[in-house]
Structures are given as structure tokens and as C-alpha cells.
Amino acid sequence: MPDTETVPDLRLNEELLMKLLPPYHVILHNDDVHTFDDVARALNRVIGVSLERGYELADVVHNSGQAVVATCRKEQAELYRERLEGYKLTVTIEPAE
């Protein structure tokens, strides 16, 4: 009788992945303390957006009161929040739905 080897299917089930590691929004809130330069540079350094995109997001925050600046896994969102708070910015995270 020949030996048979079972090889597991390592392809990710996207639905399962979304259940196990749901995405979170990183939300930056407006304040009256930080300049557009402060916000754009912090977003550039922490999240890695271009300075141009940082200024665009700063404008959205200024005009709308808040903006989603990143959507990622919870652990990464928590790290972004912590680092942006290091720049004294007001940041929250919430599940992306």
C-alpha cells in the first residue's frame, strides 16, 4: 500500500481572515493647537504618507472635524494611535465596518 501525504491548503480564506483580524480605522480629530505643518509631518513620520497627502488629510480634519488617516489591523492601528499621540494629536481607533 503506497504512502500518501496530505498537504494542507495554505491559501488564506479571506472571510476567515477578516473575522480573525478585522480592519480598524485610525481617526485623527481636529484641535486648535496644531498647525497643518505639525499634522502633515506627524502623519508622514508615523504612517508614512507623503507630505502632500499629509496636508490633504490635515485639511479634511480641519474642515470636517476628523478624518480616517489609516485603515489597518488592530495592532497596527494601536501603534499608529500611540505614536501620533506622542505628537500630542488626538487620535482614536474604531472597527472599520
PDB file of C-alpha atoms in Angstrom, residues 21-74:
ATOM      1  CA  LEU A  21      -8.125  40.169  12.064  1.00  0.00           C
ATOM      2  CA  PRO A  22     -10.755  42.795  11.263  1.00  0.00           C
ATOM      3  CA  PRO A  23      -9.541  46.154   9.957  1.00  0.00           C
ATOM      4  CA  TYR A  24      -9.613  49.262  12.150  1.00  0.00           C
ATOM      5  CA  HIS A  25      -9.771  52.937  11.231  1.00  0.00           C
ATOM      6  CA  VAL A  26      -7.250  55.343  12.725  1.00  0.00           C
ATOM      7  CA  ILE A  27      -9.159  58.605  13.179  1.00  0.00           C
ATOM      8  CA  LEU A  28      -7.428  61.945  13.670  1.00  0.00           C
ATOM      9  CA  HIS A  29      -9.503  64.639  15.393  1.00  0.00           C
ATOM     10  CA  ASN A  30      -9.251  68.391  14.937  1.00  0.00           C
ATOM     11  CA  ASP A  31      -7.789  70.636  17.605  1.00  0.00           C
ATOM     12  CA  ASP A  32      -6.932  74.314  17.877  1.00  0.00           C
ATOM     13  CA  VAL A  33      -3.300  73.699  18.788  1.00  0.00           C
ATOM     14  CA  HIS A  34      -1.542  72.020  15.868  1.00  0.00           C
ATOM     15  CA  THR A  35      -0.701  73.625  12.549  1.00  0.00           C
ATOM     16  CA  PHE A  36      -1.145  71.963   9.173  1.00  0.00           C
ATOM     17  CA  ASP A  37       2.646  71.546   9.145  1.00  0.00           C
ATOM     18  CA  ASP A  38       2.574  69.735  12.508  1.00  0.00           C
ATOM     19  CA  VAL A  39      -0.132  67.342  11.348  1.00  0.00           C
ATOM     20  CA  ALA A  40       1.334  66.667   7.894  1.00  0.00           C
ATOM     21  CA  ARG A  41       4.792  65.951   9.303  1.00  0.00           C
ATOM     22  CA  ALA A  42       3.451  63.676  12.056  1.00  0.00           C
ATOM     23  CA  LEU A  43       1.402  61.681   9.532  1.00  0.00           C
ATOM     24  CA  ASN A  44       4.432  61.458   7.251  1.00  0.00           C
ATOM     25  CA  ARG A  45       6.700  60.207  10.026  1.00  0.00           C
ATOM     26  CA  VAL A  46       4.259  57.831  11.722  1.00  0.00           C
ATOM     27  CA  ILE A  47       2.067  56.431   8.952  1.00  0.00           C
ATOM     28  CA  GLY A  48       4.371  57.040   6.009  1.00  0.00           C
ATOM     29  CA  VAL A  49       2.044  59.136   3.863  1.00  0.00           C
ATOM     30  CA  SER A  50       3.661  61.733   1.620  1.00  0.00           C
ATOM     31  CA  LEU A  51       3.798  65.282   2.933  1.00  0.00           C
ATOM     32  CA  GLU A  52       1.341  66.238   0.194  1.00  0.00           C
ATOM     33  CA  ARG A  53      -1.123  63.588   1.416  1.00  0.00           C
ATOM     34  CA  GLY A  54      -0.454  64.709   4.997  1.00  0.00           C
ATOM     35  CA  TYR A  55      -1.540  68.248   4.083  1.00  0.00           C
ATOM     36  CA  GLU A  56      -4.647  66.896   2.326  1.00  0.00           C
ATOM     37  CA  LEU A  57      -5.593  64.918   5.430  1.00  0.00           C
ATOM     38  CA  ALA A  58      -4.884  67.932   7.665  1.00  0.00           C
ATOM     39  CA  ASP A  59      -7.293  69.940   5.517  1.00  0.00           C
ATOM     40  CA  VAL A  60     -10.003  67.275   5.851  1.00  0.00           C
ATOM     41  CA  VAL A  61      -9.525  67.193   9.634  1.00  0.00           C
ATOM     42  CA  HIS A  62      -9.659  70.994   9.794  1.00  0.00           C
ATOM     43  CA  ASN A  63     -12.845  71.246   7.707  1.00  0.00           C
ATOM     44  CA  SER A  64     -14.684  68.119   8.894  1.00  0.00           C
ATOM     45  CA  GLY A  65     -13.502  67.786  12.473  1.00  0.00           C
ATOM     46  CA  GLN A  66     -11.900  64.406  11.880  1.00  0.00           C
ATOM     47  CA  ALA A  67     -10.518  62.109   9.189  1.00  0.00           C
ATOM     48  CA  VAL A  68      -9.641  58.463   8.751  1.00  0.00           C
ATOM     49  CA  VAL A  69      -5.889  58.608   8.217  1.00  0.00           C
ATOM     50  CA  ALA A  70      -5.282  54.848   8.000  1.00  0.00           C
ATOM     51  CA  THR A  71      -7.133  51.541   7.931  1.00  0.00           C
ATOM     52  CA  CYS A  72      -5.192  48.524   9.118  1.00  0.00           C
ATOM     53  CA  ARG A  73      -5.159  45.624  11.564  1.00  0.00           C
ATOM     54  CA  LYS A  74      -5.924  46.477  15.206  1.00  0.00           C
TER      55      LYS A  74
END
